[in-house]
mmCIF file of C-alpha atoms and ligand atoms in Angstrom:
data_model
loop_
_atom_site.group_PDB
_atom_site.id
_atom_site.type_symbol
_atom_site.label_atom_id
_atom_site.label_comp_id
_atom_site.label_asym_id
_atom_site.label_seq_id
_atom_site.Cartn_x
_atom_site.Cartn_y
_atom_site.Cartn_z
ATOM 1 C CA MET Q 16 7.862 -74.411 -1.311
ATOM 2 C CA ALA Q 17 11.398 -73.131 -0.858
ATOM 3 C CA ILE Q 18 13.024 -70.810 -3.355
ATOM 4 C CA THR Q 19 16.010 -72.241 -5.195
ATOM 5 C CA VAL Q 20 18.728 -70.535 -7.212
ATOM 6 C CA GLU Q 21 20.465 -72.205 -10.137
ATOM 7 C CA LYS Q 22 22.975 -71.625 -12.907
ATOM 8 C CA PRO Q 23 21.341 -72.979 -16.068
ATOM 9 C CA GLU Q 24 23.000 -75.119 -18.721
ATOM 10 C CA ALA Q 25 23.390 -73.444 -22.121
ATOM 11 C CA ASP Q 26 20.306 -75.237 -23.411
ATOM 12 C CA GLY Q 27 18.331 -73.865 -20.475
ATOM 13 C CA LEU Q 28 18.929 -70.232 -21.430
ATOM 14 C CA GLY Q 29 15.838 -70.077 -23.651
ATOM 15 C CA GLU Q 30 13.658 -70.399 -20.587
ATOM 16 C CA ALA Q 31 15.352 -67.401 -18.915
ATOM 17 C CA VAL Q 32 15.004 -65.381 -22.130
ATOM 18 C CA ASP Q 33 11.292 -66.270 -22.345
ATOM 19 C CA ALA Q 34 10.747 -65.145 -18.758
ATOM 20 C CA LEU Q 35 12.507 -61.835 -19.395
ATOM 21 C CA ARG Q 36 10.472 -61.266 -22.564
ATOM 22 C CA ASP Q 37 7.271 -62.000 -20.708
ATOM 23 C CA TRP Q 38 8.128 -59.544 -17.900
ATOM 24 C CA GLN Q 39 8.842 -56.503 -20.102
ATOM 25 C CA ARG Q 40 6.019 -54.008 -20.100
ATOM 26 C CA GLU Q 41 5.347 -50.342 -20.628
ATOM 27 C CA GLY Q 42 5.593 -48.197 -17.564
ATOM 28 C CA SER Q 43 7.476 -50.752 -15.533
ATOM 29 C CA ALA Q 44 10.637 -49.691 -13.715
ATOM 30 C CA TRP Q 45 13.906 -50.067 -15.643
ATOM 31 C CA GLN Q 46 14.809 -53.764 -15.688
ATOM 32 C CA LEU Q 47 17.018 -56.413 -17.239
ATOM 33 C CA HIS Q 48 15.929 -57.037 -20.836
ATOM 34 C CA PRO Q 49 16.275 -60.169 -23.005
ATOM 35 C CA GLY Q 50 18.564 -58.058 -25.216
ATOM 36 C CA ASP Q 51 21.029 -57.791 -22.337
ATOM 37 C CA LEU Q 52 21.408 -61.573 -22.431
ATOM 38 C CA GLY Q 53 21.709 -61.452 -26.225
ATOM 39 C CA TRP Q 54 24.446 -58.837 -25.978
ATOM 40 C CA PHE Q 55 26.329 -60.925 -23.405
ATOM 41 C CA TRP Q 56 26.040 -63.966 -25.734
ATOM 42 C CA GLN Q 57 28.987 -62.529 -27.721
ATOM 43 C CA PHE Q 58 31.105 -64.490 -25.189
ATOM 44 C CA GLY Q 59 29.360 -67.738 -26.187
ATOM 45 C CA ALA Q 60 26.389 -69.712 -24.901
ATOM 46 C CA GLU Q 61 28.463 -71.502 -22.235
ATOM 47 C CA ALA Q 62 29.780 -68.240 -20.793
ATOM 48 C CA THR Q 63 26.289 -66.748 -20.861
ATOM 49 C CA ALA Q 64 24.876 -69.755 -19.021
ATOM 50 C CA ALA Q 65 27.659 -69.457 -16.436
ATOM 51 C CA ALA Q 66 26.686 -65.799 -15.894
ATOM 52 C CA VAL Q 67 22.943 -66.363 -15.528
ATOM 53 C CA ARG Q 68 21.168 -67.023 -12.212
ATOM 54 C CA ILE Q 69 17.573 -68.251 -12.031
ATOM 55 C CA TRP Q 70 15.449 -68.179 -8.881
ATOM 56 C CA ARG Q 71 12.403 -70.466 -8.820
ATOM 57 C CA ARG Q 72 9.601 -71.518 -6.556
ATOM 58 C CA ASP Q 73 7.849 -74.756 -7.341
ATOM 59 C CA GLY Q 74 9.397 -74.804 -10.822
ATOM 60 C CA ARG Q 75 8.200 -71.317 -11.756
ATOM 61 C CA ILE Q 76 10.875 -68.720 -12.576
ATOM 62 C CA LEU Q 77 10.497 -65.733 -10.229
ATOM 63 C CA ALA Q 78 13.744 -63.861 -10.889
ATOM 64 C CA VAL Q 79 16.573 -63.851 -13.434
ATOM 65 C CA GLY Q 80 20.019 -62.356 -12.940
ATOM 66 C CA LEU Q 81 22.979 -61.773 -15.249
ATOM 67 C CA LEU Q 82 26.470 -61.437 -13.826
ATOM 68 C CA ASP Q 83 27.515 -58.725 -16.249
ATOM 69 C CA GLY Q 84 31.281 -58.630 -15.816
ATOM 70 C CA ALA Q 85 33.093 -59.556 -12.625
ATOM 71 C CA ASP Q 86 31.333 -57.161 -10.315
ATOM 72 C CA LEU Q 87 27.766 -56.441 -11.397
ATOM 73 C CA LEU Q 88 24.686 -58.605 -10.964
ATOM 74 C CA ARG Q 89 21.815 -57.218 -13.025
ATOM 75 C CA MET Q 90 18.540 -58.825 -12.084
ATOM 76 C CA THR Q 91 14.796 -58.510 -12.293
ATOM 77 C CA THR Q 92 11.747 -60.372 -11.080
ATOM 78 C CA ALA Q 93 8.361 -61.406 -12.409
ATOM 79 C CA PRO Q 94 6.030 -58.376 -12.138
ATOM 80 C CA ASP Q 95 3.920 -60.079 -9.465
ATOM 81 C CA ALA Q 96 7.021 -61.043 -7.456
ATOM 82 C CA ARG Q 97 8.410 -57.546 -6.922
ATOM 83 C CA ARG Q 98 7.255 -57.494 -3.286
ATOM 84 C CA ASP Q 99 7.456 -61.256 -2.682
ATOM 85 C CA GLU Q 100 9.022 -61.456 0.751
ATOM 86 C CA GLU Q 101 10.261 -65.019 0.524
ATOM 87 C CA LEU Q 102 11.960 -64.311 -2.799
ATOM 88 C CA ALA Q 103 13.509 -61.061 -1.599
ATOM 89 C CA ARG Q 104 14.909 -62.689 1.558
ATOM 90 C CA GLN Q 105 16.325 -65.582 -0.454
ATOM 91 C CA VAL Q 106 17.966 -63.309 -3.045
ATOM 92 C CA VAL Q 107 19.472 -61.157 -0.306
ATOM 93 C CA GLU Q 108 20.842 -64.245 1.462
ATOM 94 C CA ASP Q 109 22.273 -65.519 -1.793
ATOM 95 C CA VAL Q 110 24.016 -62.281 -2.718
ATOM 96 C CA ILE Q 111 25.401 -61.449 0.720
ATOM 97 C CA ALA Q 112 26.947 -64.915 1.215
ATOM 98 C CA PRO Q 113 29.804 -65.278 -1.313
ATOM 99 C CA GLU Q 114 30.294 -68.939 -0.397
ATOM 100 C CA ARG Q 115 27.016 -69.686 -2.144
ATOM 101 C CA GLY Q 116 28.668 -68.836 -5.453
ATOM 102 C CA VAL Q 117 25.828 -66.611 -6.663
ATOM 103 C CA LEU Q 118 28.136 -63.591 -6.673
ATOM 104 C CA PRO Q 119 31.930 -63.429 -6.770
ATOM 105 C CA LEU Q 120 34.020 -62.124 -3.867
ATOM 106 C CA GLY Q 121 35.051 -58.504 -3.561
ATOM 107 C CA ARG Q 122 33.366 -55.339 -4.702
ATOM 108 C CA VAL Q 123 29.996 -56.111 -6.256
ATOM 109 C CA SER Q 124 26.974 -54.105 -7.347
ATOM 110 C CA VAL Q 125 23.422 -55.326 -7.720
ATOM 111 C CA GLU Q 126 20.958 -53.749 -10.128
ATOM 112 C CA THR Q 127 17.324 -54.531 -9.437
ATOM 113 C CA PRO Q 128 14.179 -52.566 -10.337
ATOM 114 C CA LYS Q 129 13.433 -49.791 -7.912
ATOM 115 C CA ASP Q 130 10.105 -51.279 -6.832
ATOM 116 C CA THR Q 131 11.562 -54.621 -5.701
ATOM 117 C CA LEU Q 132 11.614 -55.508 -2.023
ATOM 118 C CA ILE Q 133 15.224 -56.663 -2.579
ATOM 119 C CA ARG Q 134 16.206 -53.007 -2.907
ATOM 120 C CA ASP Q 135 14.637 -52.203 0.435
ATOM 121 C CA LEU Q 136 16.344 -55.101 2.213
ATOM 122 C CA LEU Q 137 19.935 -54.943 0.897
ATOM 123 C CA PRO Q 138 20.939 -51.623 2.514
ATOM 124 C CA GLY Q 139 20.220 -53.221 5.911
ATOM 125 C CA HIS Q 140 23.092 -55.580 5.093
ATOM 126 C CA GLY Q 141 25.687 -52.862 4.587
ATOM 127 C CA TRP Q 142 25.087 -52.224 0.889
ATOM 128 C CA HIS Q 143 25.137 -48.647 -0.284
ATOM 129 C CA ILE Q 144 23.916 -46.678 -3.276
ATOM 130 C CA ASP Q 145 26.246 -46.684 -6.286
ATOM 131 C CA GLU Q 146 26.736 -44.398 -9.306
ATOM 132 C CA PRO Q 147 23.627 -43.071 -11.087
ATOM 133 C CA TRP Q 148 22.478 -44.362 -14.453
ATOM 134 C CA THR Q 149 19.942 -42.681 -16.710
ATOM 135 C CA PRO Q 150 17.332 -44.744 -18.533
ATOM 136 C CA LEU Q 151 15.851 -43.011 -21.556
ATOM 137 C CA SER Q 152 12.758 -43.933 -23.505
ATOM 138 C CA ARG Q 153 11.140 -42.957 -26.775
ATOM 139 C CA ALA Q 154 7.485 -43.839 -27.370
ATOM 140 C CA LEU Q 155 6.853 -45.464 -30.763
ATOM 141 C CA SER Q 156 3.155 -44.665 -31.107
ATOM 142 C CA GLU Q 157 3.828 -42.058 -33.831
ATOM 143 C CA PRO Q 158 5.682 -42.926 -37.067
ATOM 144 C CA VAL Q 159 9.439 -42.351 -36.750
ATOM 145 C CA LYS Q 160 10.838 -40.226 -39.565
ATOM 146 C CA ALA Q 161 13.865 -41.890 -41.166
ATOM 147 C CA PRO Q 162 17.144 -39.998 -40.633
ATOM 148 C CA ASP Q 163 18.990 -38.289 -43.440
ATOM 149 C CA LEU Q 164 21.865 -40.794 -43.530
ATOM 150 C CA ARG Q 165 22.338 -44.113 -45.299
ATOM 151 C CA ILE Q 166 21.520 -46.823 -42.764
ATOM 152 C CA GLU Q 167 21.885 -50.519 -43.540
ATOM 153 C CA VAL Q 168 21.007 -53.651 -41.647
ATOM 154 C CA ALA Q 169 24.267 -55.490 -40.966
ATOM 155 C CA GLY Q 170 24.009 -59.266 -41.393
ATOM 156 C CA PRO Q 171 26.785 -61.887 -41.399
ATOM 157 C CA GLU Q 172 28.396 -60.359 -44.522
ATOM 158 C CA GLN Q 173 28.827 -57.017 -42.741
ATOM 159 C CA ALA Q 174 29.904 -58.469 -39.393
ATOM 160 C CA ALA Q 175 33.496 -57.264 -39.819
ATOM 161 C CA VAL Q 176 32.386 -53.683 -40.562
ATOM 162 C CA ARG Q 177 29.865 -53.722 -37.722
ATOM 163 C CA ALA Q 178 32.567 -54.965 -35.326
ATOM 164 C CA ALA Q 179 35.140 -52.438 -36.542
ATOM 165 C CA VAL Q 180 32.796 -49.480 -35.969
ATOM 166 C CA GLN Q 181 32.144 -50.711 -32.472
ATOM 167 C CA ARG Q 182 35.869 -50.924 -31.698
ATOM 168 C CA ALA Q 183 36.276 -47.425 -33.119
ATOM 169 C CA ALA Q 184 33.460 -46.136 -30.885
ATOM 170 C CA PHE Q 185 34.333 -47.709 -27.537
ATOM 171 C CA ASP Q 186 37.803 -47.279 -26.083
ATOM 172 C CA GLY Q 187 39.356 -50.631 -25.259
ATOM 173 C CA SER Q 188 36.635 -52.648 -27.037
ATOM 174 C CA LYS Q 189 37.705 -56.101 -28.204
ATOM 175 C CA PHE Q 190 34.479 -56.718 -30.112
ATOM 176 C CA SER Q 191 35.234 -58.887 -33.143
ATOM 177 C CA GLU Q 192 33.605 -60.621 -36.058
ATOM 178 C CA GLU Q 193 33.666 -63.864 -34.040
ATOM 179 C CA ARG Q 194 31.871 -62.171 -31.169
ATOM 180 C CA TRP Q 195 29.294 -60.777 -33.570
ATOM 181 C CA HIS Q 196 28.560 -64.281 -34.852
ATOM 182 C CA ALA Q 197 28.257 -65.609 -31.304
ATOM 183 C CA MET Q 198 25.858 -62.775 -30.444
ATOM 184 C CA ALA Q 199 23.863 -63.274 -33.643
ATOM 185 C CA SER Q 200 23.454 -66.972 -32.838
ATOM 186 C CA SER Q 201 21.743 -66.119 -29.542
ATOM 187 C CA VAL Q 202 18.098 -66.807 -28.779
ATOM 188 C CA PRO Q 203 17.241 -63.076 -28.315
ATOM 189 C CA TYR Q 204 18.898 -62.130 -31.616
ATOM 190 C CA ALA Q 205 15.943 -63.674 -33.472
ATOM 191 C CA ASP Q 206 14.222 -60.366 -32.602
ATOM 192 C CA ALA Q 207 17.240 -58.091 -33.009
ATOM 193 C CA ARG Q 208 18.913 -56.061 -35.760
ATOM 194 C CA CYS Q 209 22.320 -54.484 -36.190
ATOM 195 C CA LEU Q 210 22.376 -51.206 -38.103
ATOM 196 C CA VAL Q 211 25.401 -49.473 -39.590
ATOM 197 C CA ALA Q 212 25.333 -45.869 -40.837
ATOM 198 C CA TYR Q 213 27.423 -44.700 -43.822
ATOM 199 C CA ASP Q 214 28.313 -41.089 -44.609
ATOM 200 C CA ASP Q 215 28.421 -39.492 -48.079
ATOM 201 C CA SER Q 216 31.946 -40.856 -48.634
ATOM 202 C CA ASP Q 217 30.762 -44.399 -47.769
ATOM 203 C CA ASN Q 218 32.613 -44.479 -44.459
ATOM 204 C CA ALA Q 219 30.936 -46.703 -41.876
ATOM 205 C CA VAL Q 220 30.465 -44.085 -39.157
ATOM 206 C CA ALA Q 221 27.996 -45.382 -36.582
ATOM 207 C CA MET Q 222 26.373 -48.577 -35.377
ATOM 208 C CA VAL Q 223 23.638 -49.774 -33.084
ATOM 209 C CA THR Q 224 22.079 -53.091 -32.107
ATOM 210 C CA VAL Q 225 18.370 -53.087 -31.270
ATOM 211 C CA TRP Q 226 16.612 -55.872 -29.392
ATOM 212 C CA SER Q 227 12.857 -56.364 -29.540
ATOM 213 C CA ALA Q 228 11.175 -58.238 -26.696
ATOM 214 C CA GLY Q 229 8.151 -58.949 -28.890
ATOM 215 C CA PRO Q 230 5.246 -56.850 -30.171
ATOM 216 C CA GLY Q 231 3.808 -54.288 -27.766
ATOM 217 C CA LYS Q 232 6.812 -54.414 -25.443
ATOM 218 C CA PRO Q 233 9.719 -52.017 -24.945
ATOM 219 C CA GLY Q 234 12.731 -52.731 -27.172
ATOM 220 C CA LEU Q 235 16.331 -52.051 -26.188
ATOM 221 C CA LEU Q 236 19.314 -50.283 -27.802
ATOM 222 C CA GLU Q 237 22.580 -51.974 -26.793
ATOM 223 C CA PRO Q 238 25.131 -50.837 -27.812
ATOM 224 C CA MET Q 239 25.165 -47.566 -29.819
ATOM 225 C CA GLY Q 240 28.304 -45.742 -30.860
ATOM 226 C CA VAL Q 241 29.860 -43.400 -33.400
ATOM 227 C CA HIS Q 242 33.365 -43.884 -34.830
ATOM 228 C CA ARG Q 243 35.730 -41.576 -32.952
ATOM 229 C CA ASP Q 244 36.937 -39.996 -36.225
ATOM 230 C CA HIS Q 245 33.393 -39.089 -37.269
ATOM 231 C CA ARG Q 246 31.820 -37.506 -34.203
ATOM 232 C CA GLY Q 247 30.084 -34.145 -33.976
ATOM 233 C CA HIS Q 248 28.262 -34.440 -37.325
ATOM 234 C CA GLY Q 249 24.885 -35.607 -36.080
ATOM 235 C CA HIS Q 250 25.606 -39.295 -36.761
ATOM 236 C CA GLY Q 251 24.839 -40.203 -33.146
ATOM 237 C CA ARG Q 252 21.429 -38.585 -33.446
ATOM 238 C CA ALA Q 253 20.826 -40.258 -36.837
ATOM 239 C CA ILE Q 254 21.688 -43.800 -35.711
ATOM 240 C CA THR Q 255 19.574 -43.319 -32.577
ATOM 241 C CA VAL Q 256 16.552 -42.307 -34.665
ATOM 242 C CA ALA Q 257 17.227 -45.232 -37.030
ATOM 243 C CA ALA Q 258 17.269 -47.540 -34.002
ATOM 244 C CA ALA Q 259 13.858 -46.248 -32.917
ATOM 245 C CA ALA Q 260 12.515 -46.778 -36.459
ATOM 246 C CA ALA Q 261 13.884 -50.347 -36.553
ATOM 247 C CA LEU Q 262 12.248 -51.172 -33.217
ATOM 248 C CA GLN Q 263 9.002 -49.702 -34.465
ATOM 249 C CA GLU Q 264 9.199 -52.014 -37.459
ATOM 250 C CA LEU Q 265 9.781 -54.943 -35.091
ATOM 251 C CA GLY Q 266 6.571 -54.000 -33.267
ATOM 252 C CA SER Q 267 8.078 -52.526 -30.090
ATOM 253 C CA SER Q 268 5.907 -50.128 -28.108
ATOM 254 C CA SER Q 269 8.884 -47.963 -27.142
ATOM 255 C CA ALA Q 270 12.647 -47.812 -27.463
ATOM 256 C CA LEU Q 271 14.673 -47.964 -24.261
ATOM 257 C CA VAL Q 272 18.295 -47.331 -23.493
ATOM 258 C CA TYR Q 273 20.424 -47.051 -20.384
ATOM 259 C CA THR Q 274 23.688 -45.205 -19.856
ATOM 260 C CA PRO Q 275 25.748 -43.915 -16.925
ATOM 261 C CA SER Q 276 24.541 -40.377 -16.113
ATOM 262 C CA SER Q 277 28.190 -39.302 -16.320
ATOM 263 C CA ASN Q 278 28.138 -40.089 -20.073
ATOM 264 C CA VAL Q 279 26.774 -36.661 -20.945
ATOM 265 C CA ALA Q 280 27.484 -37.103 -24.670
ATOM 266 C CA ALA Q 281 25.315 -40.234 -24.748
ATOM 267 C CA VAL Q 282 22.455 -38.763 -22.703
ATOM 268 C CA THR Q 283 22.455 -35.634 -24.933
ATOM 269 C CA THR Q 284 22.571 -37.738 -28.083
ATOM 270 C CA TYR Q 285 19.601 -39.871 -27.039
ATOM 271 C CA GLU Q 286 17.619 -36.755 -26.085
ATOM 272 C CA SER Q 287 18.517 -35.288 -29.431
ATOM 273 C CA GLY Q 288 17.130 -38.487 -31.008
ATOM 274 C CA GLY Q 289 13.748 -37.941 -29.342
ATOM 275 C CA PHE Q 290 14.342 -39.958 -26.170
ATOM 276 C CA GLN Q 291 13.222 -38.669 -22.800
ATOM 277 C CA ALA Q 292 15.279 -39.214 -19.691
ATOM 278 C CA LEU Q 293 13.490 -41.171 -16.954
ATOM 279 C CA PRO Q 294 14.366 -40.822 -13.258
ATOM 280 C CA GLU Q 295 17.921 -41.957 -12.540
ATOM 281 C CA VAL Q 296 18.485 -45.447 -11.195
ATOM 282 C CA ARG Q 297 21.247 -46.499 -8.843
ATOM 283 C CA ASP Q 298 22.739 -49.899 -8.214
ATOM 284 C CA LEU Q 299 23.470 -51.090 -4.709
ATOM 285 C CA ALA Q 300 27.122 -51.840 -4.059
ATOM 286 C CA ARG Q 301 29.168 -53.753 -1.535
ATOM 287 C CA ASP Q 302 32.778 -52.749 -1.109
ATOM 288 C CA ALA Q 303 35.450 -55.425 -1.131
HETATM 289 C C1 COA W 423 27.785 -40.434 -27.658
HETATM 290 C C2 COA W 423 28.158 -40.454 -29.151
HETATM 291 C C3 COA W 423 27.385 -41.576 -29.808
HETATM 292 C C4 COA W 423 27.791 -39.119 -29.791
HETATM 293 O O1 COA W 423 28.019 -39.214 -31.200
HETATM 294 P P1 COA W 423 28.067 -37.930 -32.162
HETATM 295 O O2 COA W 423 27.929 -38.410 -33.556
HETATM 296 O O3 COA W 423 29.227 -37.099 -31.845
HETATM 297 O O4 COA W 423 26.719 -37.176 -31.717
HETATM 298 P P2 COA W 423 25.898 -36.095 -32.564
HETATM 299 O O5 COA W 423 26.844 -35.306 -33.394
HETATM 300 O O6 COA W 423 24.763 -36.763 -33.241
HETATM 301 O O7 COA W 423 25.350 -35.193 -31.383
HETATM 302 C C5 COA W 423 24.092 -35.415 -30.793
HETATM 303 C C6 COA W 423 23.916 -34.405 -29.650
HETATM 304 O O8 COA W 423 24.814 -34.727 -28.578
HETATM 305 C C7 COA W 423 25.634 -33.604 -28.288
HETATM 306 N N1 COA W 423 26.958 -34.106 -27.939
HETATM 307 C C8 COA W 423 27.747 -34.944 -28.649
HETATM 308 N N2 COA W 423 28.908 -35.165 -28.014
HETATM 309 C C9 COA W 423 28.857 -34.419 -26.878
HETATM 310 C C10 COA W 423 29.770 -34.242 -25.810
HETATM 311 N N3 COA W 423 30.967 -34.862 -25.778
HETATM 312 N N4 COA W 423 29.387 -33.448 -24.779
HETATM 313 C C11 COA W 423 28.176 -32.836 -24.785
HETATM 314 N N5 COA W 423 27.277 -32.991 -25.779
HETATM 315 C C12 COA W 423 27.625 -33.764 -26.808
HETATM 316 C C13 COA W 423 25.648 -32.797 -29.546
HETATM 317 O O9 COA W 423 25.933 -31.433 -29.259
HETATM 318 C C14 COA W 423 24.234 -32.981 -30.039
HETATM 319 O O10 COA W 423 23.357 -32.164 -29.283
HETATM 320 P P3 COA W 423 22.169 -31.320 -29.970
HETATM 321 O O11 COA W 423 21.401 -32.269 -30.852
HETATM 322 O O12 COA W 423 21.387 -30.854 -28.791
HETATM 323 O O13 COA W 423 22.838 -30.264 -30.753
HETATM 324 C C15 COA W 423 29.690 -40.689 -29.338
HETATM 325 O O14 COA W 423 30.383 -39.742 -28.564
HETATM 326 C C16 COA W 423 30.154 -42.076 -28.939
HETATM 327 O O15 COA W 423 30.106 -43.009 -29.751
HETATM 328 N N6 COA W 423 30.653 -42.255 -27.701
HETATM 329 C C17 COA W 423 31.215 -43.524 -27.230
HETATM 330 C C18 COA W 423 30.193 -44.627 -27.187
HETATM 331 C C19 COA W 423 29.051 -44.316 -26.246
HETATM 332 O O16 COA W 423 29.213 -43.733 -25.174
HETATM 333 N N7 COA W 423 27.826 -44.753 -26.628
HETATM 334 C C20 COA W 423 26.618 -44.513 -25.890
HETATM 335 C C21 COA W 423 26.461 -45.351 -24.706
HETATM 336 S S1 COA W 423 25.918 -46.990 -25.092
#
């Protein structure tokens, strides 16, 4: 049976999310998480569907990709399809031929787990290694001690505060209340929580969104940030620990996060929150 690639309709996204949930497991190489789709959902279900790519054989989903911005395809495969030669050849053909519409024209990077055959094949087509990212993980087998800061779950009533802290944490962020509601309406958000931290003067100082992939599976932090006026007081560490505690409550086996290695403040903050850096991962890039 040939492998096909498709862009799902919005009502077909649940199937891609289910596949991604199913594929998460402890000890597996860093890979696209259902929370990444949930985070992207801030742009709406239609936009998320337009950004998702699904590869199938005989109806079964073998790989899922998310075009995360104009120039990055993040993708992963079913655990038993990592070395599937037919799949790898098809994915490579799809991403190197812009006329197929799987990837846009110009400079593009592809993120795929390090044990996929796709990673071995792409460099033969002129793709090169891109900037390093650091995945970090915190095991949740031991109870996580709650941080010494007031942390609240942010629901619809706190969407404006949650969005404002994010804009204050990330330069150029346009995250809004509307985007929060779009994100919170996503399929993966059923297993997610937004947390906001408040200091002694009741300022909202930090936020995080955590995404469970179901009990016994790694959960994801995306995004995490501290208000630029309130940095350097341990709030980054506190919200990171709170994120781990929230994922533990949701049944996750570990908490995972991913950041460019150049973001030293973030890597240090996660380590300070009990996360351990895993070997760096690098995307493969094609210049324009
Ligand atoms: C990264 C960030 C969350 C840190 O927040 P913070 O409240 O200042 O961090 P903390 O005060 O809790 O510091 C935690 C640790 O990181 C270290 N750290 C913080 N900023 C640092 C910097 N710019 N350079 C080096 N180390 C830094 C602290 O020294 C501390 O280390 P220690 O525990 O070993 O003493 C904040 O800078 C931020 O929001 N950045 C923009 C958003 C972002 O990059 N988010 C993460 C990626 S998703």
